[in-house]
Coordinates of C-alpha atoms and ligand atoms in Angstrom, one line a residue:
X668 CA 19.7 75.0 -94.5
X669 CA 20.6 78.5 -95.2
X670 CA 22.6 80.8 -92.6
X671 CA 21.4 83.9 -92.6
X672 CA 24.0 86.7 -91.0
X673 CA 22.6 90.4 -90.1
X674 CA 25.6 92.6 -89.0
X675 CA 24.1 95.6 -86.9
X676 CA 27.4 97.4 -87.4
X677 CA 30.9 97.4 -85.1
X678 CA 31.2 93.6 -84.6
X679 CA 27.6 92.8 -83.6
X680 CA 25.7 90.6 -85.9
X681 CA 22.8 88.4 -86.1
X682 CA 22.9 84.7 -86.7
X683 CA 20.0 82.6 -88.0
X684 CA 19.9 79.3 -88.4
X685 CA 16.6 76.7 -88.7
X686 CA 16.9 76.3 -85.0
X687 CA 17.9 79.7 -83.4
X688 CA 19.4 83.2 -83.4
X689 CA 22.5 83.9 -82.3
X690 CA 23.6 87.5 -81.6
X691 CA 27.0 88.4 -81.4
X692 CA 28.6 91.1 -79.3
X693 CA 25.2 93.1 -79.0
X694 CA 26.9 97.0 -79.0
X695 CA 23.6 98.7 -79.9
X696 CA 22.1 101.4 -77.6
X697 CA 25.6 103.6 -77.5
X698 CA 26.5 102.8 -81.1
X699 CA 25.8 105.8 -83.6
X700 CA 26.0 103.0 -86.3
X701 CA 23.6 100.8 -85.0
X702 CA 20.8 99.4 -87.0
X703 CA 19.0 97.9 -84.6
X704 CA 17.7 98.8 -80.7
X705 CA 18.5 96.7 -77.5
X706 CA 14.7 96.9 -77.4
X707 CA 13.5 95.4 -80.1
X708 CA 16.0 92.3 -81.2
X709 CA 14.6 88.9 -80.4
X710 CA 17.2 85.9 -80.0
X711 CA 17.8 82.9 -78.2
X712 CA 22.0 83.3 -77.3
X713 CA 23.9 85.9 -76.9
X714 CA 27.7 85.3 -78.0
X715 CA 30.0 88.3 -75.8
X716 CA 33.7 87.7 -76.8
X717 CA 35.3 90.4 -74.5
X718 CA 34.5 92.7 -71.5
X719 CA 34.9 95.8 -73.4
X720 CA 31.7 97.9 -73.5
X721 CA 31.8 98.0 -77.3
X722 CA 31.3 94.0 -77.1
X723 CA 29.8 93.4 -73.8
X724 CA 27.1 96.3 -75.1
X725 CA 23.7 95.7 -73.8
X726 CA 24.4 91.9 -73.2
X727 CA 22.6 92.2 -69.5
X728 CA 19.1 94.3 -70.8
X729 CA 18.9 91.8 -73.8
X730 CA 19.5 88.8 -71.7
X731 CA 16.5 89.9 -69.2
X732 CA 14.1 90.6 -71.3
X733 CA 14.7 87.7 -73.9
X734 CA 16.2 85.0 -71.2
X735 CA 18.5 83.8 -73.9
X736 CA 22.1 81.8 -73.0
X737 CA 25.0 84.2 -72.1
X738 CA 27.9 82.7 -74.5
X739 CA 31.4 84.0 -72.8
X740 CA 34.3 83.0 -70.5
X741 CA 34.2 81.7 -67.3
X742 CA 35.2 85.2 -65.8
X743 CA 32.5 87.5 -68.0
X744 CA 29.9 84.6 -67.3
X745 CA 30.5 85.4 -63.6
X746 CA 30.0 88.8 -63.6
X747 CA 26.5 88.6 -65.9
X748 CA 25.6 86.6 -62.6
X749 CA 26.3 89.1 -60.4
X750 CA 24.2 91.2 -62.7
X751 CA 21.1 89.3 -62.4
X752 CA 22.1 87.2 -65.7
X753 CA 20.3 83.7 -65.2
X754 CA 21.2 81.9 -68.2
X755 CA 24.9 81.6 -69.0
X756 CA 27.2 79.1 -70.0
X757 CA 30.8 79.5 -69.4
X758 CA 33.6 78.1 -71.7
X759 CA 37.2 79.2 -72.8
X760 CA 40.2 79.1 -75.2
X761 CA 40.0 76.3 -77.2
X762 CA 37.4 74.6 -75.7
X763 CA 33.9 73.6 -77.9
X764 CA 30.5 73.1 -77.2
X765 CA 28.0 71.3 -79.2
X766 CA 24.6 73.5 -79.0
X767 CA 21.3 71.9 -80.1
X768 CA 21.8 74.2 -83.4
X769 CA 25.9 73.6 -83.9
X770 CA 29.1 74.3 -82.1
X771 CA 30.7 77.1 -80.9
X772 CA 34.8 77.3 -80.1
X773 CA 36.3 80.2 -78.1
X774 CA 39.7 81.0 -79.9
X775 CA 42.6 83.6 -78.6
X776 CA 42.4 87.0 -79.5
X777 CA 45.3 89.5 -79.0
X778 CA 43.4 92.0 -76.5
X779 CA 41.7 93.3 -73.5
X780 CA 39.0 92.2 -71.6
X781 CA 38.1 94.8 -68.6
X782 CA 34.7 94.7 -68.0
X783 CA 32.9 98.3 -67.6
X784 CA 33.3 98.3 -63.7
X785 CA 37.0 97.5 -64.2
X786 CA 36.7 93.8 -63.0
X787 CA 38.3 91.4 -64.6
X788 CA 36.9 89.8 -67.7
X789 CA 39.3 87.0 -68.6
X790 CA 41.3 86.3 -71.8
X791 CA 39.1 87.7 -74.7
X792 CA 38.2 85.7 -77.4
X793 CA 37.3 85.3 -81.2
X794 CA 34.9 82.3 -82.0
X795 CA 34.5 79.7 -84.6
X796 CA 30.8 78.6 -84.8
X797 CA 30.4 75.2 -87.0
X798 CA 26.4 75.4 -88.1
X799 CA 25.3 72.7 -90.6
X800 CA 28.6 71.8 -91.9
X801 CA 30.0 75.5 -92.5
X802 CA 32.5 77.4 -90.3
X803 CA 32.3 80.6 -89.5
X804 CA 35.5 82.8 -87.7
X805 CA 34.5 86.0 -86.2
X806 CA 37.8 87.1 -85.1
X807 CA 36.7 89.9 -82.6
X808 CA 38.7 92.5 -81.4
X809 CA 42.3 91.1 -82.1
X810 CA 45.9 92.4 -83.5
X811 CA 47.4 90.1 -86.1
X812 CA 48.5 86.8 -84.8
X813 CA 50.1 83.7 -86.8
X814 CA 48.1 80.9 -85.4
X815 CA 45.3 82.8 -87.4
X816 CA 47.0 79.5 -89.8
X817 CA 45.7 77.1 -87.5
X818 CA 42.3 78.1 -87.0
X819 CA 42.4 78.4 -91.2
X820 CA 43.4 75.2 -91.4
X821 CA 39.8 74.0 -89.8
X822 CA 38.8 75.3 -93.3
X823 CA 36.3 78.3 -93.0
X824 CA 33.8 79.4 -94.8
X825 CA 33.4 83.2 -93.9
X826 CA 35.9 85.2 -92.2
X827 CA 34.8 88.2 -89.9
X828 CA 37.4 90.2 -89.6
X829 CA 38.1 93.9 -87.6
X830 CA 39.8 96.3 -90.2
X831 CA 39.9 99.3 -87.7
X832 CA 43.3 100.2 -86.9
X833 CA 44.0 101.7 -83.7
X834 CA 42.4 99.0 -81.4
X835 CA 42.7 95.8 -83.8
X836 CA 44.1 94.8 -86.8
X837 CA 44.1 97.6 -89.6
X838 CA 43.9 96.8 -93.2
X839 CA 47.3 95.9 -93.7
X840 CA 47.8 93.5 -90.8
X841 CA 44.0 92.1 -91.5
X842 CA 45.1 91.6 -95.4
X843 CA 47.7 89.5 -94.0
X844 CA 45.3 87.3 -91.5
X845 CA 43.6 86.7 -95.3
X846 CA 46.1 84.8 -96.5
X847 CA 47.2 82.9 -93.5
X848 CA 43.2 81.6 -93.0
X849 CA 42.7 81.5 -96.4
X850 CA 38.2 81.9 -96.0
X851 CA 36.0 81.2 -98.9
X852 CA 34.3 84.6 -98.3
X853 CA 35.6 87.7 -95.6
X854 CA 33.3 90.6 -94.5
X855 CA 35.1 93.6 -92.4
X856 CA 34.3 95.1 -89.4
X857 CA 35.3 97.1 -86.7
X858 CA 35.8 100.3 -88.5
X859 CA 34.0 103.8 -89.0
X860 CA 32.3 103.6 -85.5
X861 CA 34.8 106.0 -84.1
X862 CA 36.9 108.8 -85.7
X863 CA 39.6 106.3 -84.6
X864 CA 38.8 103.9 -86.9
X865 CA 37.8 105.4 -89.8
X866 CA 38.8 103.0 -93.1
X867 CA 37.9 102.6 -96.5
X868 CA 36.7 99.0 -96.7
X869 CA 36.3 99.3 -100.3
X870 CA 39.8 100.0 -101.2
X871 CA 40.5 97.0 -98.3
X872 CA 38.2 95.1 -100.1
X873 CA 39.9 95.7 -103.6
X874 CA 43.5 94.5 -102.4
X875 CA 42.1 91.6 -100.5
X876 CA 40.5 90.9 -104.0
X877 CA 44.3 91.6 -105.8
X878 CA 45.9 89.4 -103.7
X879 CA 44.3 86.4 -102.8
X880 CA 41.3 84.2 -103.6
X881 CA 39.2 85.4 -100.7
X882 CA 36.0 86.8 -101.9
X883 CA 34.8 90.3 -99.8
X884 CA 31.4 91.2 -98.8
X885 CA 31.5 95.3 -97.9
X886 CA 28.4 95.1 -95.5
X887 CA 26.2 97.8 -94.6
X888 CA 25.0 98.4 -91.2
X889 CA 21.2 96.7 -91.1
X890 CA 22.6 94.2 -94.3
X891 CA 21.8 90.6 -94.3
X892 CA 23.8 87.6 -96.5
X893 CA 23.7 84.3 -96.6
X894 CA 25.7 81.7 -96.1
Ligands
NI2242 NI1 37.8 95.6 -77.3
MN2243 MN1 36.1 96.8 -79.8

């Protein structure tokens, strides 16, 4: 079965397996980068790792209109309800859930998680989706932390990693999360959107290349690869 992975720019991607779509962080409708509309994308979950409005996005207009499973913690998953969000399913740190088309772990991530309305969105997370045998991290919003080792350890496959600066990691601090999860493959993210996170993730990609054995996929917005 092949994986197929759309990123829409900022940290919102599309996941396709046999079975179902899984979208990612849906920031769409107030993204200048976007390469996709709120309108328009089809999926059947919707995976929101933080309250943040560059995550959280337009998580409540896609959920209506497609009726797709809310993926967050137990404190964002409350809130969609109070929304009018019928179809959620809570989890948290460290815990796993095996979904008809693979499993999905909530990881720590060193960050926020206000939701728009300044309630309280929980600890944010990063996720590690296991989908026909191959693992996928997508960090999220997160600053450098060393159990970054333990999650490499799981052995992954493809790394999605914010490069941004300001509100994450930068490049120098995500180089290092490189070698301590060691992926097969690592796309950036997070960067560009805003004048505060402006990068050059060629020159990234070029040192990650340099310096360990980490292959890097420079994505554009609307891009698709496989996995
Ligand atoms: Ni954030
Ligand atoms: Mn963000």
């Amino acid at each position: 079965m092949t994986i197929k992975i759309s990123w829409f720019s900022h940290a919102c991607f599309l996941i396709e397996t046999d079975q179902s779509r899984l979208l990612i962080d849906p920031f769409l409708s107030d993204n200048p980068l976007a390469s996709g509309t709120a309108d328009e994308i089809q999926t059947d979950y919707i995976l929101v790792s933080h309250g943040h409005g560059d995550h959280l996005g337009d998580t409540i207009n896609i959920a209506k209109r497609t009726n797709a499973i809310v993926i967050s913690n137990y404190e964002i998953q409350n809130w969609l309800i109070g929304q009018g969000v019928e179809n959620t399913h809570p989890q948290h740190i460290g815990g796993g859930f095996d979904y008809p088309w693979g499993r999905v772990k909530l990881t720590i991530a060193q960050h926020g998680s206000a939701l728009p309305d300044g309630s309280y969105g929980g600890n944010p997370c990063g996720f590690l989706l296991y989908i026909d045998g191959k693992k996928i991290y997508h960090a999220c919003d997160t600053g450098l932390f060393y159990d970054m080792k333990l999650i490499g350890e799981e052995g992954i496959d493809l790394a999605i990693l914010p490069i941004g600066d300001n509100f994450t990691m930068g490049p120098d601090d995500a180089l290092r999360a490189v070698k301590l999860i060691e992926p097969r493959q690592v796309v950036p993210i997070h960067y560009d959107t805003f004048d505060v996170i402006k990068q050059d993730p060629h020159a990234w990609a070029k040192r990650v290349k340099k310096e360990t054995a980490a292959s890097v996929t420079v994505m554009s917005p609307g891009e698709s690869i496989e996995l």
